[in-house]
Short mmCIF file of C-alpha atoms in Angstrom, two decimals:
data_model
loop_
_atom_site.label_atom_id
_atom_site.label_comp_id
_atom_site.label_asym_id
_atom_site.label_seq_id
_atom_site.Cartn_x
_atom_site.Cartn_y
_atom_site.Cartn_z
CA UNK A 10 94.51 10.51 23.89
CA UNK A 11 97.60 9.98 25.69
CA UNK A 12 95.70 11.13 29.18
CA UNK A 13 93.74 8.27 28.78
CA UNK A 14 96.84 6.12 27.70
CA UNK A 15 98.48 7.17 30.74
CA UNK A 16 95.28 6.49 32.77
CA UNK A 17 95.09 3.00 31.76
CA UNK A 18 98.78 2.26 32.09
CA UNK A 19 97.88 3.13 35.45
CA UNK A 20 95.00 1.44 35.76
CA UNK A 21 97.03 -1.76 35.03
CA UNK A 22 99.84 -1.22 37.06
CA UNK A 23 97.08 -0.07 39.87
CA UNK A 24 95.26 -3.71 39.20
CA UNK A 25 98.54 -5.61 39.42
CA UNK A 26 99.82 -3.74 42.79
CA UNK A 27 96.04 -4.60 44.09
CA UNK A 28 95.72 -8.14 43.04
CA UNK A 29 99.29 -8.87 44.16
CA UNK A 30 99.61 -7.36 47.36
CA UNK A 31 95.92 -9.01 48.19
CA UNK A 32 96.76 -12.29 46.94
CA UNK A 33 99.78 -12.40 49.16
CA UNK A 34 98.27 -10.91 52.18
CA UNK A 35 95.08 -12.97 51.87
CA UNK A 36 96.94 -15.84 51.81
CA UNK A 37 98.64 -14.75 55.45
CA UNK A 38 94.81 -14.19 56.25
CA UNK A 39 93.89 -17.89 55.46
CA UNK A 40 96.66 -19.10 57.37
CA UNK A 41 96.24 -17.48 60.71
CA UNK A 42 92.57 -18.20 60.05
CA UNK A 43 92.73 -21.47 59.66
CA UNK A 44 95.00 -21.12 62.65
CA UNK A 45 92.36 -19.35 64.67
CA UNK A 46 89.62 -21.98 64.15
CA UNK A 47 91.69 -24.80 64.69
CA UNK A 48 93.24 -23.31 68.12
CA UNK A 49 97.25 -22.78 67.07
CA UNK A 50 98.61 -19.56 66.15
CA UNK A 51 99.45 -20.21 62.30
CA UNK A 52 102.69 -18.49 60.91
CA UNK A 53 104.46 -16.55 63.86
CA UNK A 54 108.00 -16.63 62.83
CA UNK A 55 108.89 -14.24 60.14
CA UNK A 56 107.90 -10.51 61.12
CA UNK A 57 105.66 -9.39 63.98
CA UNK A 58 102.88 -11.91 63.89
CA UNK A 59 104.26 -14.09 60.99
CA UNK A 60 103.51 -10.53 58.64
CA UNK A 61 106.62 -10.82 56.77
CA UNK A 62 105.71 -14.48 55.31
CA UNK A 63 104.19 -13.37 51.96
CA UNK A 64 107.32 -11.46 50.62
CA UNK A 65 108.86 -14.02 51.67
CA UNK A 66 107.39 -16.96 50.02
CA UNK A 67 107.02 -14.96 47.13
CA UNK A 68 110.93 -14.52 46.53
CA UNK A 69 110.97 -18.26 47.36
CA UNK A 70 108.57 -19.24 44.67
CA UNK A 71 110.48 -17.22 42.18
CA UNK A 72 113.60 -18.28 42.74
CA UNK A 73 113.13 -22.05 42.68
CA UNK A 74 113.03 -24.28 39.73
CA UNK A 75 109.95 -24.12 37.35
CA UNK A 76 110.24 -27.81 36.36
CA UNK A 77 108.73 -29.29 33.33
CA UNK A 78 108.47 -33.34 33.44
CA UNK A 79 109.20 -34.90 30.58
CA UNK A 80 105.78 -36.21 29.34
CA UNK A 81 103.68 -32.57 29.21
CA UNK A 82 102.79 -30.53 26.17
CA UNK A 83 105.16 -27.49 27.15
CA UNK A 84 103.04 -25.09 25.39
CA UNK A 85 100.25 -26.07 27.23
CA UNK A 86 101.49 -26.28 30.02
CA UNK A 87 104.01 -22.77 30.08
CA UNK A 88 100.28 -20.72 29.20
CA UNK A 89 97.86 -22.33 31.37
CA UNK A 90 99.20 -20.56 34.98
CA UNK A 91 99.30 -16.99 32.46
CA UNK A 92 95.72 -17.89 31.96
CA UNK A 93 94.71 -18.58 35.60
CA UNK A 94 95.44 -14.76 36.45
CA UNK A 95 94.92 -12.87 33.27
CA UNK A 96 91.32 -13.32 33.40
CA UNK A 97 91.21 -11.98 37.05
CA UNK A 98 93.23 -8.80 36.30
CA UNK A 99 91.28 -7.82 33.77
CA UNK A 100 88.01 -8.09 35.71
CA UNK A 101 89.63 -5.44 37.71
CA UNK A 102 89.31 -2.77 34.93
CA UNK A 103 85.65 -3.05 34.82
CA UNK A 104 85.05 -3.21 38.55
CA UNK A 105 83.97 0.41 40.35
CA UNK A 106 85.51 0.62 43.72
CA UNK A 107 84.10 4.42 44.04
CA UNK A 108 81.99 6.78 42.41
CA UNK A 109 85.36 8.04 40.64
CA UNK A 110 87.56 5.71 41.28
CA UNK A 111 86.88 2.82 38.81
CA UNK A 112 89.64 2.05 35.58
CA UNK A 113 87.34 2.21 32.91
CA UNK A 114 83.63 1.81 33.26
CA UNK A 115 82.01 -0.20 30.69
CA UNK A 116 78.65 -0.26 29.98
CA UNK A 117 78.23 -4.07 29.95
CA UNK A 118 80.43 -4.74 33.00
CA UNK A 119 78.55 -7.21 34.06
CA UNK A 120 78.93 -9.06 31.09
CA UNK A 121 82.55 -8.57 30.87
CA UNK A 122 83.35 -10.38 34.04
CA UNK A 123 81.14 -13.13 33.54
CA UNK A 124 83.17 -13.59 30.66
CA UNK A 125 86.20 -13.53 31.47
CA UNK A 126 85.37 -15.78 34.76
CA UNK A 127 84.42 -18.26 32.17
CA UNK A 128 87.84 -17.91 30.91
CA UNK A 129 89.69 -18.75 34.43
CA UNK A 130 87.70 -22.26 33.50
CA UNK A 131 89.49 -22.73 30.58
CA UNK A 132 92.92 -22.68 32.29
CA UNK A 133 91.84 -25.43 34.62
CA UNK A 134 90.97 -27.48 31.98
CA UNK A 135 94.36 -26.07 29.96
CA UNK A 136 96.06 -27.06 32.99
CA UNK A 137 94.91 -30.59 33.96
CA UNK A 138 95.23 -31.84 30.19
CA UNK A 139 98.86 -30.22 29.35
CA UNK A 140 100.12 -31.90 32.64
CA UNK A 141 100.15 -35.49 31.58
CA UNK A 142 99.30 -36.64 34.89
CA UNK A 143 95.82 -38.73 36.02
CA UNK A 144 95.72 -36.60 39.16
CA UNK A 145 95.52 -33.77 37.10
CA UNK A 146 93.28 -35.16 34.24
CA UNK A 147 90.55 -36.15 36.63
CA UNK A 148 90.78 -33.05 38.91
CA UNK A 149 90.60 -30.17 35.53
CA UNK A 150 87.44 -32.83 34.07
CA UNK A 151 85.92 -32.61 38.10
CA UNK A 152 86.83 -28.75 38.23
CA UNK A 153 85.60 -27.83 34.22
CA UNK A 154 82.41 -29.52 35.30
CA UNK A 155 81.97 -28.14 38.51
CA UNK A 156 82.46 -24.31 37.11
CA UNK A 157 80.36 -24.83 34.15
CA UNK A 158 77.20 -26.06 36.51
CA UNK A 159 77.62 -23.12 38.89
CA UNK A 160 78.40 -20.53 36.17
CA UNK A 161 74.34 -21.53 34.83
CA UNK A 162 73.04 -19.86 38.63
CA UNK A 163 75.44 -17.18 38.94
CA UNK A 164 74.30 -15.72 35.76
CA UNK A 165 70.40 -16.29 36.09
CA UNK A 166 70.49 -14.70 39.82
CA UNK A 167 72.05 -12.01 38.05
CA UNK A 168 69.83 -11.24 35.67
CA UNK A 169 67.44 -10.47 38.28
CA UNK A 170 69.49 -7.74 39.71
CA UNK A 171 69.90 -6.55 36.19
CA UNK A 172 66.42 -6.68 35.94
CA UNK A 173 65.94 -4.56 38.80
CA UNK A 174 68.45 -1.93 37.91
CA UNK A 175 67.74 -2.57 34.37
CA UNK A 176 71.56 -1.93 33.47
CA UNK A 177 74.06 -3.64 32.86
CA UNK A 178 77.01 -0.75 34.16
CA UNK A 179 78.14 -1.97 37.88
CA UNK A 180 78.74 1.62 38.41
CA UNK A 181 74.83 2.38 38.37
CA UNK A 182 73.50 -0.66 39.77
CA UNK A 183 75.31 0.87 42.89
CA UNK A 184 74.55 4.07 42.29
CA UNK A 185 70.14 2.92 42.87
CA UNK A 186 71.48 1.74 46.45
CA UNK A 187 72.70 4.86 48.06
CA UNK A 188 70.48 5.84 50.75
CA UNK A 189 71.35 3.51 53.53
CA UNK A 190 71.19 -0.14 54.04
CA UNK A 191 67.69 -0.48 53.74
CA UNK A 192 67.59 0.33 49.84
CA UNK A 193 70.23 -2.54 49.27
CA UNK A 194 69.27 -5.45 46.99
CA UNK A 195 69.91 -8.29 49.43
CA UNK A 196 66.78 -6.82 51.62
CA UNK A 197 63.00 -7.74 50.87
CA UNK A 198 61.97 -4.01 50.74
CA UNK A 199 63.07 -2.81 47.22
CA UNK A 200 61.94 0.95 46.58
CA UNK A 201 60.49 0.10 43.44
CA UNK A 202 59.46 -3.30 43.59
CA UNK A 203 57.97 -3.26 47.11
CA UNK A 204 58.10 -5.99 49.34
CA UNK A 205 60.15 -8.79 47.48
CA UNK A 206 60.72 -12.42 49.26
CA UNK A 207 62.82 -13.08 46.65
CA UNK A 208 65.95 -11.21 47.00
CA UNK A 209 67.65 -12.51 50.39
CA UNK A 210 67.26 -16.66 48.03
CA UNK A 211 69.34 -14.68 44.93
CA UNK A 212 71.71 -13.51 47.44
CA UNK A 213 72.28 -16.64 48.35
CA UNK A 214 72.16 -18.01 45.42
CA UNK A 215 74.75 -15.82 44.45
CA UNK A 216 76.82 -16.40 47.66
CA UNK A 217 76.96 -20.40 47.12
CA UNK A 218 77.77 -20.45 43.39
CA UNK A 219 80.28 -17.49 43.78
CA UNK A 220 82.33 -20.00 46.26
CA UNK A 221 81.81 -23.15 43.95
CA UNK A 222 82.95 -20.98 40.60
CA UNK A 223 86.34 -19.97 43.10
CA UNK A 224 87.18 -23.39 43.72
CA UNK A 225 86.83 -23.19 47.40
CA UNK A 226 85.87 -25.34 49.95
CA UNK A 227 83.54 -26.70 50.56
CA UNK A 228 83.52 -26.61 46.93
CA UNK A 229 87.63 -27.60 45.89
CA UNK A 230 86.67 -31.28 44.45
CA UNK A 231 89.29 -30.16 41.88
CA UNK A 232 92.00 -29.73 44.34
CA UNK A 233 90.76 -32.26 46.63
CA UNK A 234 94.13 -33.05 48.67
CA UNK A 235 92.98 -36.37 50.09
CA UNK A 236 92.30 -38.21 46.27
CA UNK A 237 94.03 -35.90 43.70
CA UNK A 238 97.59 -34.90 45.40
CA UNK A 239 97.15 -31.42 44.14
CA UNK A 240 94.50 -31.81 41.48
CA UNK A 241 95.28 -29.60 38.29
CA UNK A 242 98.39 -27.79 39.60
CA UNK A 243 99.79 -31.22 40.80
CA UNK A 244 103.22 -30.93 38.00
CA UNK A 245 103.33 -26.69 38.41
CA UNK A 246 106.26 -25.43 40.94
CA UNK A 247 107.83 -22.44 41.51
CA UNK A 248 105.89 -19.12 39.61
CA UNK A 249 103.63 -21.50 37.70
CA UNK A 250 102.22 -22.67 41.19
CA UNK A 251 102.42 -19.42 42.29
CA UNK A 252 100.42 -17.93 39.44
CA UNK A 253 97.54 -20.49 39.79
CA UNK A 254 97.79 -19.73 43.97
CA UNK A 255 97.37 -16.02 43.14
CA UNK A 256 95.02 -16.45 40.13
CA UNK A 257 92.65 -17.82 42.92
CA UNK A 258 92.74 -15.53 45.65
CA UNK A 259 92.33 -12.64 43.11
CA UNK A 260 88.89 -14.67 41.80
CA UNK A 261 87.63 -14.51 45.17
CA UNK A 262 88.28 -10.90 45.86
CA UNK A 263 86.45 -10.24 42.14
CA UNK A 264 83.41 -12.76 43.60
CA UNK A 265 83.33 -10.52 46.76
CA UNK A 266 82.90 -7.68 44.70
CA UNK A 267 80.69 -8.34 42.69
CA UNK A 268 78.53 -10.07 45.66
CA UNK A 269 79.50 -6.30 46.92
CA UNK A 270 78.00 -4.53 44.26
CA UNK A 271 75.14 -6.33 43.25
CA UNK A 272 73.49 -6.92 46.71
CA UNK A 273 75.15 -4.66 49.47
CA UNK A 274 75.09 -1.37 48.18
CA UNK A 275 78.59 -0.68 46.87
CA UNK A 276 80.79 1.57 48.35
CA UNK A 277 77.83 3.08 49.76
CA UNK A 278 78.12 4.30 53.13
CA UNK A 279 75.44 1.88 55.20
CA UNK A 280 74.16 5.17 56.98
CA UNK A 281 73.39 7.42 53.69
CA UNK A 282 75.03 10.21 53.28
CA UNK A 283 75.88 11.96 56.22
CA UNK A 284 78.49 14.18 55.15
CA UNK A 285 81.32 13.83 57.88
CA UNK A 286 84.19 12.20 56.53
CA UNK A 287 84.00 8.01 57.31
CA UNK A 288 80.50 8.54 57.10
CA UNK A 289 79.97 9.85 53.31
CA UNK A 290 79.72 7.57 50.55
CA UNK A 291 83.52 6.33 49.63
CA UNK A 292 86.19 3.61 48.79
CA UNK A 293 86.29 2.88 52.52
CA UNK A 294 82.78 1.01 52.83
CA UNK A 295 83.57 -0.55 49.55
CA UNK A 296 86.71 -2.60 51.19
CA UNK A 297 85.46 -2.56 54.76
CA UNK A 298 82.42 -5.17 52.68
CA UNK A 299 84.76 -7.02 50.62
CA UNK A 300 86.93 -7.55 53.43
CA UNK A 301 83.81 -8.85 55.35
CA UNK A 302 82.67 -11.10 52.80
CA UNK A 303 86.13 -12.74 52.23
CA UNK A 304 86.34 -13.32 55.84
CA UNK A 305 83.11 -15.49 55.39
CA UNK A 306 84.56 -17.52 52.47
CA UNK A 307 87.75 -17.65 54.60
CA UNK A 308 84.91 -18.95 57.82
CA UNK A 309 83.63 -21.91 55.50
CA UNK A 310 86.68 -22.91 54.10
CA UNK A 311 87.44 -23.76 57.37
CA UNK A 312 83.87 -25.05 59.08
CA UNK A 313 82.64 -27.10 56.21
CA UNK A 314 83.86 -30.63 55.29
CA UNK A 315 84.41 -30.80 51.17
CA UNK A 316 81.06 -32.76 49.75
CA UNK A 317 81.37 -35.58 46.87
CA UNK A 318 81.49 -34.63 42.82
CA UNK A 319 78.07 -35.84 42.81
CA UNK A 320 76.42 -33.59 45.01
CA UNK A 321 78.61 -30.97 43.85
CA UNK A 322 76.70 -31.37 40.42
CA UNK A 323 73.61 -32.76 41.87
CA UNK A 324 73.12 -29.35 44.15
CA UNK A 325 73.56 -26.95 41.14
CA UNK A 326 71.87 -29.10 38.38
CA UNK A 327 68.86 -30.46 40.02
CA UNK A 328 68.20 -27.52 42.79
CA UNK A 329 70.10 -23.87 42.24
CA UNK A 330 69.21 -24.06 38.24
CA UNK A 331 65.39 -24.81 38.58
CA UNK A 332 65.42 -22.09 41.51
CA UNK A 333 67.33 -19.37 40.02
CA UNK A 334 64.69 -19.95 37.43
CA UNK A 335 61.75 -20.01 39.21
CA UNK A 336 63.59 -16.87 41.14
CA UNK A 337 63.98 -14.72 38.11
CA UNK A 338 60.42 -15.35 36.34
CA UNK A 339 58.54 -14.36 40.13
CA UNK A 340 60.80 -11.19 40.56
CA UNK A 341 59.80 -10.40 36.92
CA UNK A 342 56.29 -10.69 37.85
CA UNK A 343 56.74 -8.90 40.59
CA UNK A 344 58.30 -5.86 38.67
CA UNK A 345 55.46 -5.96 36.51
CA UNK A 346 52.70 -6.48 38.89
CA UNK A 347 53.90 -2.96 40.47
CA UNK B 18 84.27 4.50 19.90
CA UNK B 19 87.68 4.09 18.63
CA UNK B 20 89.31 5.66 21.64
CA UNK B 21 87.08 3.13 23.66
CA UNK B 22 88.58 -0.05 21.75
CA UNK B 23 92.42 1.52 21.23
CA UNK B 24 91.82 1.96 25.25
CA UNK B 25 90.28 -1.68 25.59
CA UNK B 26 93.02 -2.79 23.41
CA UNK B 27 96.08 -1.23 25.71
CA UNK B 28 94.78 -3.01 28.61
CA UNK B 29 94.72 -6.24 27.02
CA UNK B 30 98.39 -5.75 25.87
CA UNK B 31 99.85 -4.63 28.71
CA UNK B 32 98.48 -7.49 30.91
CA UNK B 33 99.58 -9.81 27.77
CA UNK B 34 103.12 -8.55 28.00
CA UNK B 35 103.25 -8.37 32.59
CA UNK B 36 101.93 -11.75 33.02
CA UNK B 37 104.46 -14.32 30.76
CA UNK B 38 107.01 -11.92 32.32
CA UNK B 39 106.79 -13.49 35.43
CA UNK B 40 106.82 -17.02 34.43
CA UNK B 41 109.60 -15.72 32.17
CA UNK B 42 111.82 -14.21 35.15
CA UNK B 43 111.34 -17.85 37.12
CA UNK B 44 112.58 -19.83 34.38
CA UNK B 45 115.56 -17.23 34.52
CA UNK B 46 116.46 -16.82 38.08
CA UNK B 47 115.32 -20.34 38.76
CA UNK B 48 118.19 -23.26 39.08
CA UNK B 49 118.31 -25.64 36.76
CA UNK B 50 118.58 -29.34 37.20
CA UNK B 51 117.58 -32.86 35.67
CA UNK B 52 117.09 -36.31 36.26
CA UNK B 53 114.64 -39.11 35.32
CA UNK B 54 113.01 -39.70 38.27
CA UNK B 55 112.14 -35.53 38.31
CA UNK B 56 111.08 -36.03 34.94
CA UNK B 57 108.13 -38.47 35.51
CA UNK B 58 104.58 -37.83 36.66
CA UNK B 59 104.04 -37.01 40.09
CA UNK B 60 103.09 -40.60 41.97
CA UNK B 61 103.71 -39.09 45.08
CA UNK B 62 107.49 -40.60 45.31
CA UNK B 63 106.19 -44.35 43.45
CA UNK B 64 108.85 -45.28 41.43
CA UNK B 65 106.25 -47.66 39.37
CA UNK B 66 103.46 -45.28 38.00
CA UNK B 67 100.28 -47.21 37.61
CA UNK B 68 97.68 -45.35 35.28
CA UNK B 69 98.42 -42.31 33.15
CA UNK B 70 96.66 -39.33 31.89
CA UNK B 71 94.76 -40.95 29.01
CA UNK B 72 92.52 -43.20 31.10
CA UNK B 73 88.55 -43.04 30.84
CA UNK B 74 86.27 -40.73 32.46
CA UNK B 75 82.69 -40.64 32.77
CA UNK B 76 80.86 -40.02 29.37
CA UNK B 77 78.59 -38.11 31.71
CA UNK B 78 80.59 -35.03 32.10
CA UNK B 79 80.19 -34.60 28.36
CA UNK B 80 76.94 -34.31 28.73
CA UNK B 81 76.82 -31.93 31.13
CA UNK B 82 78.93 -30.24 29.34
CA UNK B 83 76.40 -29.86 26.51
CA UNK B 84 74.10 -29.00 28.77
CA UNK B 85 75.95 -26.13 29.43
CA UNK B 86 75.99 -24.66 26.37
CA UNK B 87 72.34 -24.83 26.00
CA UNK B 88 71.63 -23.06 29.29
CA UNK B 89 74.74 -20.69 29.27
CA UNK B 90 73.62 -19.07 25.88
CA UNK B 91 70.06 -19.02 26.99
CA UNK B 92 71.36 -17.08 29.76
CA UNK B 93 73.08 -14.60 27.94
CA UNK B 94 70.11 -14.46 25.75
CA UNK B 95 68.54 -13.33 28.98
CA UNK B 96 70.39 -10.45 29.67
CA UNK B 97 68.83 -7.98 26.87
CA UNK B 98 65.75 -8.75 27.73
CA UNK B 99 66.08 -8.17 31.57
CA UNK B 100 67.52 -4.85 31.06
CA UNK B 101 64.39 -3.21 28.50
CA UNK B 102 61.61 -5.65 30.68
CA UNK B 103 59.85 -2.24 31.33
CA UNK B 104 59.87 -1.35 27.45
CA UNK B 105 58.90 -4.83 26.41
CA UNK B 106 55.86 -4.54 29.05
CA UNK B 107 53.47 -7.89 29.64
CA UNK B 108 54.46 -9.38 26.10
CA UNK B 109 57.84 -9.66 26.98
CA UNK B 110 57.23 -11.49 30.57
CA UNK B 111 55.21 -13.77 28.76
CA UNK B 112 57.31 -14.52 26.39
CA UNK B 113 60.32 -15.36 28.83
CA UNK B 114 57.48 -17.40 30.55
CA UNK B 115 56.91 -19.88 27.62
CA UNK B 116 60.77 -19.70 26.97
CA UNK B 117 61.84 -20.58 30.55
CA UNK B 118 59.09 -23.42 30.84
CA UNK B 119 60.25 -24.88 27.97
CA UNK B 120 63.80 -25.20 29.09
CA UNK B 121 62.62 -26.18 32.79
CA UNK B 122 60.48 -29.16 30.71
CA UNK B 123 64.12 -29.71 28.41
CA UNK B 124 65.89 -30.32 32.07
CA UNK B 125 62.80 -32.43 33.82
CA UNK B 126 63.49 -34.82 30.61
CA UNK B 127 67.36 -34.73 31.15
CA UNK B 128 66.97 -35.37 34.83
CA UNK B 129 64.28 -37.94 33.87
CA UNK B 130 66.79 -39.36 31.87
CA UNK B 131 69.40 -40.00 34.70
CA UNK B 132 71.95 -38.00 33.44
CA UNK B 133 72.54 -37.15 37.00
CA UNK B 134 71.96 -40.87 38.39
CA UNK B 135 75.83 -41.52 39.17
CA UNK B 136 76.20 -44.94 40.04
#
């Protein structure tokens, strides 16, 4: 009993360390991205290559003044940046990043961060109403909206990897993709379903609604600069801002996960198993893809212009939802036709 | 099982406890300083606000909101049945078949009905 205490107080403080030190150090990787595909340099000044800006902002943030204007519900308003980033730690616990090296592996993981995804909506909406402020009324109403229509997708696509694997446990879903690229889910040729169209359109799927449900662009109509100042984190300074800022870069390293895990194999060395060090199945691969994939989100941020509310809604409602249908009833025939 | 929810449990507090520490620490080292014109809504420096927070918004994100919940616990109604679809054999595909028809008619009708037509 207190083995497994001490395991998860280190799973927690393991989690924190994680989510913090990539929150802060994606940021920097935003920056000098943006940087890149707009031709400047992005931050130079502090450290070699502007490195020591995160630390540095971070003290910053803490030690200015978290102020509260007079018209918001405090409550409200104190718990909503608490319940940005809880959800996202949590999601941690569930997620494998090795054969061994995974905080506790639940049997419905999948379920478990869907879950608590839907509960990073809820401090949007917490947010935008405990603020007092239009900007942030219409922007947690635009952003509530927009993660409830692409939450609908992202859990139908799933189901057909679920279906596939027929489990729910992350940890074996990756665990049917270990021989080499070819048996991961994002290719057509499936071991035991054969040849299946289908799976490159749920990747995608997958792909789009995982950048809509992080609130990125071309996706952040709730954050919108250009009409809603800040959207919902307009009134937040100081840690509350920071919270909300961290809150989202530690949803889009959980989205590149599970994109990860679902569709390219894991931490599953691309190879198979070839039993020289880099080359075996380990923790490596499993960041080297995340890393990847968050380097794409960090591409379209920066590529795409932001579309309208309406064909924000219009694109999940009246295309991904009938598709991800239509998606998951074929791959079921499929299964059953073999 | 016990071990599994005292274990599910400790997680849950610790975070509980880490997190507010944080925003407690900020409102610590933080300075602290008032006026009225800090105190108001952000108007991006407008002394005049025009508008607050309880204006209207379109009845249509209500009902999208409802729509939700019929398609999110559909969804998660889903998820058993994906994982035994070999046990449940042909019955069970055609049974999802009738069910997800019938909600594919439900949001032909809604779309029919313009929920979607913003204008």
């Amino acid at each position: 009993m207190s083995l497994t205490l001490l395991n998860v107080v280190l799973a927690v403080f393991i989690a924190i360390c994680f989510v913090g030190a990539n929150a802060a150090y994606l940021v920097w990787c935003e920056r000098k991205g943006a940087g890149f595909y707009q031709r400047r340099p992005g931050p130079m000044e502090n450290g070699w290559w502007g490195l020591l800006q995160p630390p540095i902002d971070g003290v910053k943030l803490m030690t200015k003044q978290l102020l509260i204007p007079g018209g918001v519900d405090k409550a409200i308003f104190m718990v909503a940046p608490v319940l940005a980033m809880f959800p996202a730690l949590i999601s941690f616990v569930t997620i494998p990043f090795s054969d061994n090296i995974v905080a506790h592996p639940i049997d419905v993981g999948v379920l478990v961060i869907f879950a608590f995804a839907a509960l990073g909506g809820m401090s949007l909406l917490v947010a935008g109403w405990g603020s007092r402020n239009k900007y942030s009324m219409i922007s947690s109403v635009r952003a509530v909206s927009q993660t409830v229509a692409y939450e609908i997708p992202l859990l139908i696509t799933t189901i057909t990897i679920v279906m596939i694997s027929g489990s729910l446990n992350l940890g074996d879903i990756v665990q049917q993709q270990l021989d080499g690229f070819l048996s991961w889910n994002v290719w057509p040729l499936h071991k035991e379903v054969g040849f299946n169209l289908l799976m490159p359109v749920s990747f995608l799927i997958l792909f789009v609604c995982s950048v809509a449900e992080t609130n990125r662009a071309p996706f952040d109509l709730g954050e919108a600069e250009s009409e809603l100042v800040a959207g919902f984190h307009t009134e937040y300074s100081s840690m509350g801002f920071g919270l909300f800022f961290m809150g989202e870069y530690a949803n889009i390293v959980i989205g590149s996960c599970l994109i990860t895990i679902l569709f390219l194999g894991g931490w599953s060395c691309p190879f198979g198993d070839l039993g020289i060090f880099p080359f075996t199945h380990n923790v490596g691969w499993f960041l080297l893809k995340i890393y990847l994939i968050i380097f794409v989100f960090i591409w379209i941020r920066w590529t795409f212009p932001r579309t309208t509310i309406y064909g924000l809604l219009n694109l999940s409602w009246k295309y991904l939802i009938p598709i991800s249908l239509f998606n998951l009833l074929l791959t079921a025939g499929l299964l059953k036709v073999f | 099982m016990s071990a599994e929810l005292v274990l599910s449990g400790a997680i849950f507090i610790g975070l509980a406890i880490i997190i507010p520490i944080v925003m407690i620490m900020t409102v610590m080292l933080g300075p602290r300083s008032d006026s009225a014109a800090k105190n108001d809504p952000y108007e991006s420096g407008i002394k005049h606000v025009v508008g607050h927070a309880d204006q209207k918004f379109s009845v249509k994100f209500y009902l999208l909101a409802i729509l939700f919940l019929i398609f999110d616990i559909e969804a998660v109604f889903m998820y058993p049945w994906a994982v035994s679809l070999r046990e449940l054999g042909v019955f069970g595909l055609i049974e999802m078949t009738v069910f997800i028809l019938l909600l594919l008619t439900g949001l032909i009708y809604i779309l029919k009905k313009g929920v979607l037509n913003w204008r």
